[in-house]
Amino acid sequence: MSQAFDIQISGDLVAQIPRLKDPAGHSRAIAREMDYQNQLTVARIQAGHLSGPTSDSSLSVRTNRLRSSANASKAVMAGATVVSTIGSNVVYAAVHEFGAVIQRTVKAGSVKLRTNKQGNLLRRGNLATFAGRNHKSFKTVQFKGGKSYTITIPARAPFAHGIADRLPEYTAAFEAVTAEYLGGAN
């Protein structure tokens, strides 16, 4: 489940909202403003949290797939509230947002290592060299499986941090729209 952010209008505007003659029109105006603010937030997430360097709330760019997939849904009126989402459709976005613990077990198998004509392994420093399809001199080495290990990926929450960074701008924009709407501007 993703994190939900509630943005509420505060101050004297709250007392004046019941006097609205067209509450649905006000909700539509808030929805339009939310769509605009969401685009600014997506840009903030892409530039500030998905463009590196890797830190507690930021990721560096490898393929640009996650950064370019960040998007916002169109704001929808649900009763007296306006709802929208910001996220990504990339499969691994949830792992970066919420963190994960991955259990792995090594499977048994074999590798082909290059040898010279005398049958000695060819090395680069202390490491053996893998043989390709075209190499005629190689030695097949079996290895056991069954070793288990755990990979822990921390929750970086680039989307939640990006939204939290812009919450004051959302509040100010919604209050401005409400004040304009109360003043007669549609």
Short mmCIF file of N, CA and C in Angstrom, two decimals:
data_model
loop_
_atom_site.label_atom_id
_atom_site.label_comp_id
_atom_site.label_asym_id
_atom_site.label_seq_id
_atom_site.Cartn_x
_atom_site.Cartn_y
_atom_site.Cartn_z
N MET A 1 0.85 -1.18 0.00
CA MET A 1 0.00 0.00 0.00
C MET A 1 0.89 1.23 0.00
N SER A 2 0.59 2.16 -0.84
CA SER A 2 1.38 3.38 -0.92
C SER A 2 0.95 4.38 0.15
N GLN A 3 1.79 5.37 0.31
CA GLN A 3 1.53 6.39 1.31
C GLN A 3 0.52 7.41 0.77
N ALA A 4 -0.44 7.78 1.60
CA ALA A 4 -1.45 8.76 1.21
C ALA A 4 -1.12 10.09 1.88
N PHE A 5 -1.29 11.16 1.13
CA PHE A 5 -1.07 12.51 1.64
C PHE A 5 -2.40 13.25 1.59
N ASP A 6 -2.82 13.81 2.71
CA ASP A 6 -4.03 14.63 2.76
C ASP A 6 -3.62 16.09 2.75
N ILE A 7 -4.19 16.85 1.83
CA ILE A 7 -3.93 18.27 1.75
C ILE A 7 -5.23 18.97 2.09
N GLN A 8 -5.22 19.74 3.14
CA GLN A 8 -6.43 20.41 3.59
C GLN A 8 -6.24 21.91 3.59
N ILE A 9 -7.30 22.61 3.23
CA ILE A 9 -7.30 24.06 3.26
C ILE A 9 -7.46 24.49 4.71
N SER A 10 -6.70 25.48 5.12
CA SER A 10 -6.75 25.90 6.52
C SER A 10 -7.12 27.38 6.61
N GLY A 11 -7.28 27.83 7.83
CA GLY A 11 -7.52 29.25 8.08
C GLY A 11 -8.97 29.64 7.89
N ASP A 12 -9.19 30.92 7.54
CA ASP A 12 -10.53 31.47 7.39
C ASP A 12 -11.28 30.89 6.19
N LEU A 13 -10.56 30.34 5.22
CA LEU A 13 -11.21 29.80 4.03
C LEU A 13 -12.10 28.61 4.37
N VAL A 14 -11.75 27.84 5.38
CA VAL A 14 -12.53 26.67 5.75
C VAL A 14 -13.94 27.08 6.17
N ALA A 15 -14.05 28.16 6.92
CA ALA A 15 -15.36 28.63 7.38
C ALA A 15 -16.20 29.15 6.22
N GLN A 16 -15.56 29.62 5.15
CA GLN A 16 -16.29 30.20 4.03
C GLN A 16 -16.72 29.17 2.99
N ILE A 17 -16.16 27.98 3.02
CA ILE A 17 -16.46 26.96 2.01
C ILE A 17 -17.94 26.58 1.99
N PRO A 18 -18.63 26.45 3.14
CA PRO A 18 -20.06 26.11 3.06
C PRO A 18 -20.90 27.14 2.30
N ARG A 19 -20.40 28.36 2.12
CA ARG A 19 -21.15 29.40 1.40
C ARG A 19 -21.01 29.29 -0.11
N LEU A 20 -20.25 28.34 -0.57
CA LEU A 20 -20.07 28.18 -2.02
C LEU A 20 -21.40 27.86 -2.68
N LYS A 21 -21.67 28.55 -3.78
CA LYS A 21 -22.92 28.31 -4.51
C LYS A 21 -22.80 27.09 -5.43
N ASP A 22 -21.56 26.82 -5.86
CA ASP A 22 -21.33 25.71 -6.79
C ASP A 22 -20.17 24.84 -6.28
N PRO A 23 -20.42 23.94 -5.30
CA PRO A 23 -19.35 23.11 -4.76
C PRO A 23 -18.70 22.21 -5.82
N ALA A 24 -19.50 21.74 -6.77
CA ALA A 24 -18.93 20.89 -7.82
C ALA A 24 -17.96 21.69 -8.70
N GLY A 25 -18.28 22.94 -8.97
CA GLY A 25 -17.37 23.80 -9.74
C GLY A 25 -16.08 24.04 -8.99
N HIS A 26 -16.19 24.21 -7.68
CA HIS A 26 -15.00 24.38 -6.84
C HIS A 26 -14.14 23.13 -6.90
N SER A 27 -14.77 21.95 -6.83
CA SER A 27 -14.02 20.69 -6.91
C SER A 27 -13.33 20.55 -8.26
N ARG A 28 -14.01 20.98 -9.34
CA ARG A 28 -13.38 20.92 -10.66
C ARG A 28 -12.17 21.86 -10.73
N ALA A 29 -12.29 23.04 -10.13
CA ALA A 29 -11.16 23.98 -10.10
C ALA A 29 -9.99 23.40 -9.30
N ILE A 30 -10.29 22.75 -8.18
CA ILE A 30 -9.24 22.11 -7.38
C ILE A 30 -8.61 20.97 -8.18
N ALA A 31 -9.42 20.20 -8.91
CA ALA A 31 -8.89 19.09 -9.72
C ALA A 31 -7.96 19.62 -10.81
N ARG A 32 -8.33 20.73 -11.46
CA ARG A 32 -7.46 21.31 -12.49
C ARG A 32 -6.13 21.74 -11.87
N GLU A 33 -6.20 22.37 -10.70
CA GLU A 33 -4.98 22.82 -10.03
C GLU A 33 -4.14 21.63 -9.59
N MET A 34 -4.80 20.55 -9.14
CA MET A 34 -4.06 19.36 -8.72
C MET A 34 -3.33 18.75 -9.91
N ASP A 35 -3.97 18.72 -11.08
CA ASP A 35 -3.29 18.19 -12.27
C ASP A 35 -2.04 19.00 -12.58
N TYR A 36 -2.14 20.32 -12.47
CA TYR A 36 -0.98 21.18 -12.72
C TYR A 36 0.11 20.95 -11.68
N GLN A 37 -0.26 20.91 -10.41
CA GLN A 37 0.72 20.70 -9.34
C GLN A 37 1.36 19.31 -9.44
N ASN A 38 0.58 18.32 -9.88
CA ASN A 38 1.14 16.97 -10.04
C ASN A 38 2.23 16.95 -11.10
N GLN A 39 2.05 17.70 -12.19
CA GLN A 39 3.09 17.74 -13.21
C GLN A 39 4.37 18.37 -12.67
N LEU A 40 4.22 19.41 -11.85
CA LEU A 40 5.40 20.02 -11.22
C LEU A 40 6.06 19.04 -10.24
N THR A 41 5.25 18.25 -9.55
CA THR A 41 5.79 17.28 -8.61
C THR A 41 6.52 16.15 -9.34
N VAL A 42 5.96 15.68 -10.44
CA VAL A 42 6.63 14.64 -11.23
C VAL A 42 7.99 15.15 -11.71
N ALA A 43 8.04 16.39 -12.17
CA ALA A 43 9.32 16.98 -12.60
C ALA A 43 10.29 17.05 -11.43
N ARG A 44 9.80 17.40 -10.24
CA ARG A 44 10.65 17.46 -9.04
C ARG A 44 11.18 16.08 -8.67
N ILE A 45 10.33 15.06 -8.77
CA ILE A 45 10.76 13.69 -8.46
C ILE A 45 11.82 13.24 -9.46
N GLN A 46 11.59 13.51 -10.74
CA GLN A 46 12.55 13.10 -11.77
C GLN A 46 13.89 13.79 -11.58
N ALA A 47 13.87 15.09 -11.30
CA ALA A 47 15.13 15.84 -11.20
C ALA A 47 15.81 15.63 -9.85
N GLY A 48 15.03 15.58 -8.78
CA GLY A 48 15.63 15.55 -7.45
C GLY A 48 15.80 14.19 -6.83
N HIS A 49 14.98 13.21 -7.22
CA HIS A 49 15.02 11.92 -6.53
C HIS A 49 15.29 10.73 -7.45
N LEU A 50 15.24 10.92 -8.75
CA LEU A 50 15.52 9.82 -9.67
C LEU A 50 16.69 10.14 -10.60
N SER A 51 17.47 11.14 -10.25
CA SER A 51 18.61 11.52 -11.10
C SER A 51 19.94 11.44 -10.37
N GLY A 52 19.95 10.87 -9.18
CA GLY A 52 21.18 10.58 -8.45
C GLY A 52 21.82 11.77 -7.82
N PRO A 53 22.88 11.57 -7.12
CA PRO A 53 23.51 10.29 -6.80
C PRO A 53 22.68 9.50 -5.80
N THR A 54 22.93 8.20 -5.69
CA THR A 54 22.16 7.35 -4.80
C THR A 54 22.39 7.77 -3.35
N SER A 55 21.27 7.96 -2.63
CA SER A 55 21.33 8.32 -1.21
C SER A 55 20.13 7.69 -0.52
N ASP A 56 19.78 8.18 0.66
CA ASP A 56 18.64 7.61 1.39
C ASP A 56 17.31 7.84 0.68
N SER A 57 17.19 8.90 -0.11
CA SER A 57 15.91 9.21 -0.77
C SER A 57 16.05 9.38 -2.28
N SER A 58 17.19 9.02 -2.82
CA SER A 58 17.45 9.29 -4.23
C SER A 58 18.11 8.09 -4.89
N LEU A 59 17.87 7.93 -6.18
CA LEU A 59 18.48 6.87 -6.97
C LEU A 59 19.28 7.47 -8.11
N SER A 60 20.37 6.81 -8.49
CA SER A 60 21.12 7.28 -9.65
C SER A 60 20.54 6.65 -10.91
N VAL A 61 20.87 7.20 -12.06
CA VAL A 61 20.30 6.76 -13.32
C VAL A 61 21.18 5.66 -13.91
N ARG A 62 20.54 4.55 -14.28
CA ARG A 62 21.24 3.49 -14.99
C ARG A 62 20.74 3.43 -16.43
N THR A 63 19.43 3.24 -16.59
CA THR A 63 18.86 3.10 -17.94
C THR A 63 17.84 4.17 -18.26
N ASN A 64 17.48 5.03 -17.34
CA ASN A 64 16.48 6.08 -17.49
C ASN A 64 15.06 5.54 -17.55
N ARG A 65 14.89 4.23 -17.38
CA ARG A 65 13.56 3.64 -17.48
C ARG A 65 12.65 4.09 -16.35
N LEU A 66 13.14 4.03 -15.11
CA LEU A 66 12.31 4.43 -13.97
C LEU A 66 12.03 5.93 -13.99
N ARG A 67 13.05 6.73 -14.27
CA ARG A 67 12.88 8.19 -14.28
C ARG A 67 11.87 8.61 -15.35
N SER A 68 11.95 8.05 -16.53
CA SER A 68 11.04 8.46 -17.60
C SER A 68 9.62 7.90 -17.41
N SER A 69 9.45 6.91 -16.54
CA SER A 69 8.12 6.33 -16.34
C SER A 69 7.33 7.02 -15.23
N ALA A 70 7.93 7.94 -14.50
CA ALA A 70 7.21 8.64 -13.44
C ALA A 70 6.07 9.44 -14.05
N ASN A 71 4.87 9.28 -13.51
CA ASN A 71 3.72 9.98 -14.06
C ASN A 71 2.66 10.22 -12.99
N ALA A 72 1.67 11.02 -13.32
CA ALA A 72 0.57 11.33 -12.41
C ALA A 72 -0.74 11.01 -13.11
N SER A 73 -1.69 10.47 -12.33
CA SER A 73 -3.01 10.21 -12.90
C SER A 73 -3.82 11.50 -12.91
N LYS A 74 -4.82 11.54 -13.73
CA LYS A 74 -5.71 12.70 -13.79
C LYS A 74 -6.50 12.76 -12.49
N ALA A 75 -6.65 13.96 -11.94
CA ALA A 75 -7.38 14.14 -10.69
C ALA A 75 -8.85 13.79 -10.90
N VAL A 76 -9.42 13.08 -9.93
CA VAL A 76 -10.80 12.62 -10.00
C VAL A 76 -11.55 13.12 -8.78
N MET A 77 -12.77 13.61 -9.00
CA MET A 77 -13.60 14.05 -7.88
C MET A 77 -14.30 12.84 -7.29
N ALA A 78 -14.16 12.67 -5.97
CA ALA A 78 -14.80 11.57 -5.26
C ALA A 78 -15.57 12.17 -4.09
N GLY A 79 -16.81 12.53 -4.34
CA GLY A 79 -17.60 13.20 -3.30
C GLY A 79 -17.06 14.60 -3.07
N ALA A 80 -16.71 14.88 -1.83
CA ALA A 80 -16.19 16.21 -1.48
C ALA A 80 -14.67 16.26 -1.59
N THR A 81 -14.04 15.18 -2.05
CA THR A 81 -12.59 15.15 -2.14
C THR A 81 -12.16 15.03 -3.60
N VAL A 82 -10.91 15.38 -3.84
CA VAL A 82 -10.30 15.22 -5.15
C VAL A 82 -9.11 14.29 -4.96
N VAL A 83 -9.02 13.23 -5.77
CA VAL A 83 -8.01 12.20 -5.59
C VAL A 83 -7.16 12.08 -6.84
N SER A 84 -5.85 11.87 -6.64
CA SER A 84 -4.93 11.65 -7.74
C SER A 84 -3.77 10.80 -7.22
N THR A 85 -3.05 10.18 -8.14
CA THR A 85 -1.89 9.38 -7.74
C THR A 85 -0.68 9.78 -8.56
N ILE A 86 0.48 9.59 -7.97
CA ILE A 86 1.75 9.79 -8.66
C ILE A 86 2.56 8.52 -8.44
N GLY A 87 3.11 7.97 -9.51
CA GLY A 87 3.87 6.74 -9.38
C GLY A 87 4.51 6.34 -10.68
N SER A 88 4.74 5.04 -10.83
CA SER A 88 5.39 4.49 -12.00
C SER A 88 4.81 3.12 -12.29
N ASN A 89 4.81 2.72 -13.56
CA ASN A 89 4.35 1.39 -13.92
C ASN A 89 5.49 0.41 -14.11
N VAL A 90 6.72 0.81 -13.79
CA VAL A 90 7.87 -0.07 -13.89
C VAL A 90 7.81 -1.06 -12.73
N VAL A 91 8.05 -2.32 -13.00
CA VAL A 91 7.89 -3.39 -12.02
C VAL A 91 8.75 -3.15 -10.77
N TYR A 92 9.99 -2.73 -10.95
CA TYR A 92 10.88 -2.60 -9.80
C TYR A 92 10.74 -1.27 -9.06
N ALA A 93 9.82 -0.41 -9.48
CA ALA A 93 9.61 0.86 -8.78
C ALA A 93 9.16 0.62 -7.35
N ALA A 94 8.31 -0.38 -7.14
CA ALA A 94 7.83 -0.69 -5.79
C ALA A 94 8.97 -1.13 -4.88
N VAL A 95 9.94 -1.84 -5.41
CA VAL A 95 11.09 -2.27 -4.60
C VAL A 95 11.87 -1.06 -4.13
N HIS A 96 12.10 -0.09 -5.00
CA HIS A 96 12.83 1.11 -4.60
C HIS A 96 11.99 1.98 -3.67
N GLU A 97 10.69 2.01 -3.86
CA GLU A 97 9.83 2.86 -3.03
C GLU A 97 9.68 2.29 -1.61
N PHE A 98 9.42 0.99 -1.51
CA PHE A 98 9.09 0.39 -0.21
C PHE A 98 10.17 -0.51 0.36
N GLY A 99 11.20 -0.84 -0.43
CA GLY A 99 12.25 -1.74 0.04
C GLY A 99 11.83 -3.18 -0.18
N ALA A 100 12.80 -4.10 -0.04
CA ALA A 100 12.50 -5.52 -0.23
C ALA A 100 13.60 -6.37 0.40
N VAL A 101 13.22 -7.57 0.76
CA VAL A 101 14.17 -8.59 1.20
C VAL A 101 14.01 -9.75 0.24
N ILE A 102 15.09 -10.10 -0.47
CA ILE A 102 15.04 -11.13 -1.50
C ILE A 102 15.89 -12.31 -1.03
N GLN A 103 15.29 -13.49 -1.04
CA GLN A 103 15.99 -14.73 -0.68
C GLN A 103 16.44 -15.43 -1.97
N ARG A 104 17.70 -15.79 -2.05
CA ARG A 104 18.23 -16.47 -3.23
C ARG A 104 18.96 -17.74 -2.80
N THR A 105 18.93 -18.75 -3.66
CA THR A 105 19.69 -19.97 -3.45
C THR A 105 20.47 -20.24 -4.73
N VAL A 106 21.77 -20.50 -4.59
CA VAL A 106 22.62 -20.78 -5.74
C VAL A 106 22.28 -22.16 -6.28
N LYS A 107 22.07 -22.25 -7.59
CA LYS A 107 21.79 -23.53 -8.22
C LYS A 107 23.09 -24.18 -8.66
N ALA A 108 23.09 -25.50 -8.68
CA ALA A 108 24.27 -26.23 -9.13
C ALA A 108 24.44 -26.04 -10.63
N GLY A 109 25.67 -26.13 -11.10
CA GLY A 109 25.91 -25.96 -12.52
C GLY A 109 27.35 -26.21 -12.88
N SER A 110 27.73 -25.73 -14.04
CA SER A 110 29.11 -25.87 -14.49
C SER A 110 29.49 -24.66 -15.35
N VAL A 111 30.78 -24.42 -15.44
CA VAL A 111 31.30 -23.35 -16.27
C VAL A 111 32.45 -23.90 -17.10
N LYS A 112 32.68 -23.27 -18.25
CA LYS A 112 33.82 -23.63 -19.08
C LYS A 112 34.89 -22.56 -18.89
N LEU A 113 36.08 -22.99 -18.48
CA LEU A 113 37.20 -22.08 -18.27
C LEU A 113 38.27 -22.34 -19.33
N ARG A 114 38.87 -21.27 -19.84
CA ARG A 114 39.89 -21.38 -20.89
C ARG A 114 41.16 -22.01 -20.34
N THR A 115 41.78 -22.81 -21.19
CA THR A 115 43.07 -23.41 -20.85
C THR A 115 44.02 -23.19 -22.02
N ASN A 116 45.30 -23.37 -21.73
CA ASN A 116 46.27 -23.35 -22.83
C ASN A 116 46.39 -24.77 -23.38
N LYS A 117 47.28 -25.03 -24.33
CA LYS A 117 47.37 -26.35 -24.96
C LYS A 117 47.86 -27.42 -24.00
N GLN A 118 48.54 -27.00 -22.92
CA GLN A 118 49.01 -27.97 -21.93
C GLN A 118 47.91 -28.30 -20.90
N GLY A 119 46.76 -27.59 -20.93
CA GLY A 119 45.66 -27.87 -20.01
C GLY A 119 45.67 -26.99 -18.77
N ASN A 120 46.58 -26.00 -18.71
CA ASN A 120 46.63 -25.09 -17.56
C ASN A 120 45.62 -23.95 -17.77
N LEU A 121 44.97 -23.57 -16.68
CA LEU A 121 43.99 -22.49 -16.77
C LEU A 121 44.65 -21.17 -17.16
N LEU A 122 44.00 -20.44 -18.05
CA LEU A 122 44.44 -19.09 -18.39
C LEU A 122 43.83 -18.14 -17.37
N ARG A 123 44.63 -17.21 -16.91
CA ARG A 123 44.17 -16.31 -15.85
C ARG A 123 44.43 -14.86 -16.23
N ARG A 124 43.62 -13.99 -15.62
CA ARG A 124 43.85 -12.54 -15.63
C ARG A 124 44.03 -12.16 -14.19
N GLY A 125 45.26 -11.98 -13.79
CA GLY A 125 45.53 -11.75 -12.37
C GLY A 125 45.26 -13.04 -11.62
N ASN A 126 44.41 -13.00 -10.61
CA ASN A 126 44.07 -14.19 -9.85
C ASN A 126 42.81 -14.87 -10.36
N LEU A 127 42.17 -14.30 -11.38
CA LEU A 127 40.88 -14.80 -11.85
C LEU A 127 41.03 -15.65 -13.09
N ALA A 128 40.27 -16.76 -13.15
CA ALA A 128 40.26 -17.61 -14.33
C ALA A 128 39.44 -16.91 -15.41
N THR A 129 39.71 -17.27 -16.67
CA THR A 129 39.03 -16.67 -17.80
C THR A 129 37.98 -17.64 -18.33
N PHE A 130 36.76 -17.16 -18.56
CA PHE A 130 35.70 -18.00 -19.10
C PHE A 130 35.94 -18.28 -20.57
N ALA A 131 35.55 -19.47 -21.00
CA ALA A 131 35.69 -19.85 -22.41
C ALA A 131 34.40 -19.53 -23.14
N GLY A 132 34.56 -19.05 -24.36
CA GLY A 132 33.40 -18.78 -25.21
C GLY A 132 33.17 -19.94 -26.15
N ARG A 133 32.22 -19.78 -27.06
CA ARG A 133 31.91 -20.85 -28.01
C ARG A 133 33.06 -21.15 -28.96
N ASN A 134 33.81 -20.12 -29.28
CA ASN A 134 34.87 -20.28 -30.28
C ASN A 134 36.17 -20.82 -29.71
N HIS A 135 36.28 -20.93 -28.40
CA HIS A 135 37.53 -21.40 -27.80
C HIS A 135 37.57 -22.93 -27.82
N LYS A 136 38.68 -23.47 -28.34
CA LYS A 136 38.80 -24.91 -28.48
C LYS A 136 39.42 -25.55 -27.24
N SER A 137 40.21 -24.80 -26.49
CA SER A 137 40.85 -25.35 -25.30
C SER A 137 40.13 -24.82 -24.08
N PHE A 138 39.44 -25.73 -23.39
CA PHE A 138 38.73 -25.33 -22.17
C PHE A 138 38.60 -26.52 -21.24
N LYS A 139 38.26 -26.22 -20.02
CA LYS A 139 38.05 -27.23 -18.99
C LYS A 139 36.69 -26.95 -18.35
N THR A 140 35.85 -27.97 -18.24
CA THR A 140 34.55 -27.81 -17.62
C THR A 140 34.70 -28.03 -16.11
N VAL A 141 34.24 -27.07 -15.33
CA VAL A 141 34.34 -27.14 -13.88
C VAL A 141 32.94 -27.13 -13.29
N GLN A 142 32.62 -28.14 -12.50
CA GLN A 142 31.32 -28.23 -11.83
C GLN A 142 31.36 -27.44 -10.53
N PHE A 143 30.21 -26.86 -10.14
CA PHE A 143 30.12 -26.23 -8.82
C PHE A 143 28.82 -26.62 -8.16
N LYS A 144 28.88 -26.69 -6.83
CA LYS A 144 27.73 -27.13 -6.05
C LYS A 144 26.77 -25.97 -5.86
N GLY A 145 25.54 -26.33 -5.67
CA GLY A 145 24.52 -25.34 -5.37
C GLY A 145 24.10 -25.48 -3.91
N GLY A 146 23.00 -24.84 -3.58
CA GLY A 146 22.44 -24.98 -2.25
C GLY A 146 22.79 -23.87 -1.28
N LYS A 147 23.76 -23.04 -1.62
CA LYS A 147 24.11 -21.94 -0.71
C LYS A 147 23.03 -20.86 -0.82
N SER A 148 22.45 -20.48 0.30
CA SER A 148 21.41 -19.45 0.33
C SER A 148 21.97 -18.14 0.84
N TYR A 149 21.44 -17.06 0.33
CA TYR A 149 21.83 -15.74 0.81
C TYR A 149 20.65 -14.79 0.69
N THR A 150 20.75 -13.67 1.38
CA THR A 150 19.67 -12.69 1.44
C THR A 150 20.18 -11.36 0.90
N ILE A 151 19.34 -10.72 0.07
CA ILE A 151 19.64 -9.39 -0.44
C ILE A 151 18.62 -8.44 0.19
N THR A 152 19.09 -7.40 0.87
CA THR A 152 18.19 -6.42 1.47
C THR A 152 18.32 -5.11 0.71
N ILE A 153 17.22 -4.68 0.12
CA ILE A 153 17.19 -3.42 -0.61
C ILE A 153 16.44 -2.41 0.27
N PRO A 154 17.08 -1.31 0.65
CA PRO A 154 16.40 -0.36 1.54
C PRO A 154 15.31 0.42 0.81
N ALA A 155 14.33 0.87 1.57
CA ALA A 155 13.26 1.70 1.01
C ALA A 155 13.81 3.11 0.82
N ARG A 156 13.87 3.56 -0.41
CA ARG A 156 14.36 4.91 -0.69
C ARG A 156 13.22 5.90 -0.85
N ALA A 157 12.05 5.43 -1.24
CA ALA A 157 10.82 6.23 -1.36
C ALA A 157 11.02 7.53 -2.15
N PRO A 158 11.51 7.45 -3.39
CA PRO A 158 11.70 8.69 -4.15
C PRO A 158 10.38 9.41 -4.44
N PHE A 159 9.30 8.66 -4.64
CA PHE A 159 8.02 9.29 -4.95
C PHE A 159 7.43 9.95 -3.70
N ALA A 160 7.46 9.25 -2.58
CA ALA A 160 6.92 9.82 -1.34
C ALA A 160 7.72 11.04 -0.90
N HIS A 161 9.04 10.99 -1.03
CA HIS A 161 9.85 12.15 -0.67
C HIS A 161 9.59 13.34 -1.59
N GLY A 162 9.42 13.06 -2.88
CA GLY A 162 9.14 14.13 -3.84
C GLY A 162 7.80 14.81 -3.57
N ILE A 163 6.79 14.01 -3.22
CA ILE A 163 5.48 14.58 -2.90
C ILE A 163 5.57 15.37 -1.60
N ALA A 164 6.23 14.81 -0.61
CA ALA A 164 6.37 15.51 0.68
C ALA A 164 7.12 16.83 0.52
N ASP A 165 8.09 16.88 -0.38
CA ASP A 165 8.83 18.13 -0.63
C ASP A 165 7.89 19.24 -1.10
N ARG A 166 6.85 18.86 -1.86
CA ARG A 166 5.98 19.87 -2.47
C ARG A 166 4.64 20.06 -1.77
N LEU A 167 4.41 19.44 -0.63
CA LEU A 167 3.13 19.61 0.07
C LEU A 167 2.80 21.07 0.38
N PRO A 168 3.74 21.90 0.83
CA PRO A 168 3.39 23.31 1.07
C PRO A 168 2.92 24.03 -0.20
N GLU A 169 3.50 23.70 -1.36
CA GLU A 169 3.07 24.32 -2.62
C GLU A 169 1.65 23.89 -2.98
N TYR A 170 1.32 22.61 -2.74
CA TYR A 170 -0.05 22.14 -2.98
C TYR A 170 -1.02 22.93 -2.11
N THR A 171 -0.73 23.04 -0.82
CA THR A 171 -1.63 23.73 0.11
C THR A 171 -1.82 25.18 -0.32
N ALA A 172 -0.74 25.87 -0.65
CA ALA A 172 -0.83 27.28 -1.06
C ALA A 172 -1.64 27.41 -2.35
N ALA A 173 -1.45 26.50 -3.30
CA ALA A 173 -2.18 26.57 -4.57
C ALA A 173 -3.67 26.32 -4.35
N PHE A 174 -4.02 25.35 -3.52
CA PHE A 174 -5.44 25.05 -3.27
C PHE A 174 -6.11 26.19 -2.51
N GLU A 175 -5.38 26.82 -1.60
CA GLU A 175 -5.95 27.97 -0.88
C GLU A 175 -6.16 29.14 -1.84
N ALA A 176 -5.22 29.33 -2.78
CA ALA A 176 -5.38 30.42 -3.76
C ALA A 176 -6.57 30.15 -4.67
N VAL A 177 -6.74 28.91 -5.10
CA VAL A 177 -7.89 28.57 -5.96
C VAL A 177 -9.19 28.78 -5.20
N THR A 178 -9.23 28.38 -3.93
CA THR A 178 -10.44 28.55 -3.12
C THR A 178 -10.75 30.02 -2.92
N ALA A 179 -9.72 30.83 -2.62
CA ALA A 179 -9.93 32.26 -2.43
C ALA A 179 -10.44 32.91 -3.72
N GLU A 180 -9.87 32.53 -4.87
CA GLU A 180 -10.34 33.06 -6.15
C GLU A 180 -11.78 32.62 -6.42
N TYR A 181 -12.09 31.39 -6.11
CA TYR A 181 -13.44 30.88 -6.36
C TYR A 181 -14.45 31.57 -5.46
N LEU A 182 -14.08 31.83 -4.21
CA LEU A 182 -14.96 32.55 -3.30
C LEU A 182 -15.14 34.01 -3.75
N GLY A 183 -14.11 34.55 -4.40
CA GLY A 183 -14.17 35.91 -4.89
C GLY A 183 -14.95 36.06 -6.18
N GLY A 184 -15.41 34.96 -6.76
CA GLY A 184 -16.22 35.05 -7.95
C GLY A 184 -15.52 34.58 -9.21
N ALA A 185 -14.24 34.30 -9.15
CA ALA A 185 -13.53 33.83 -10.33
C ALA A 185 -13.80 32.35 -10.53
N ASN A 186 -14.11 31.97 -11.75
CA ASN A 186 -14.39 30.56 -12.02
C ASN A 186 -13.26 30.03 -12.86
#
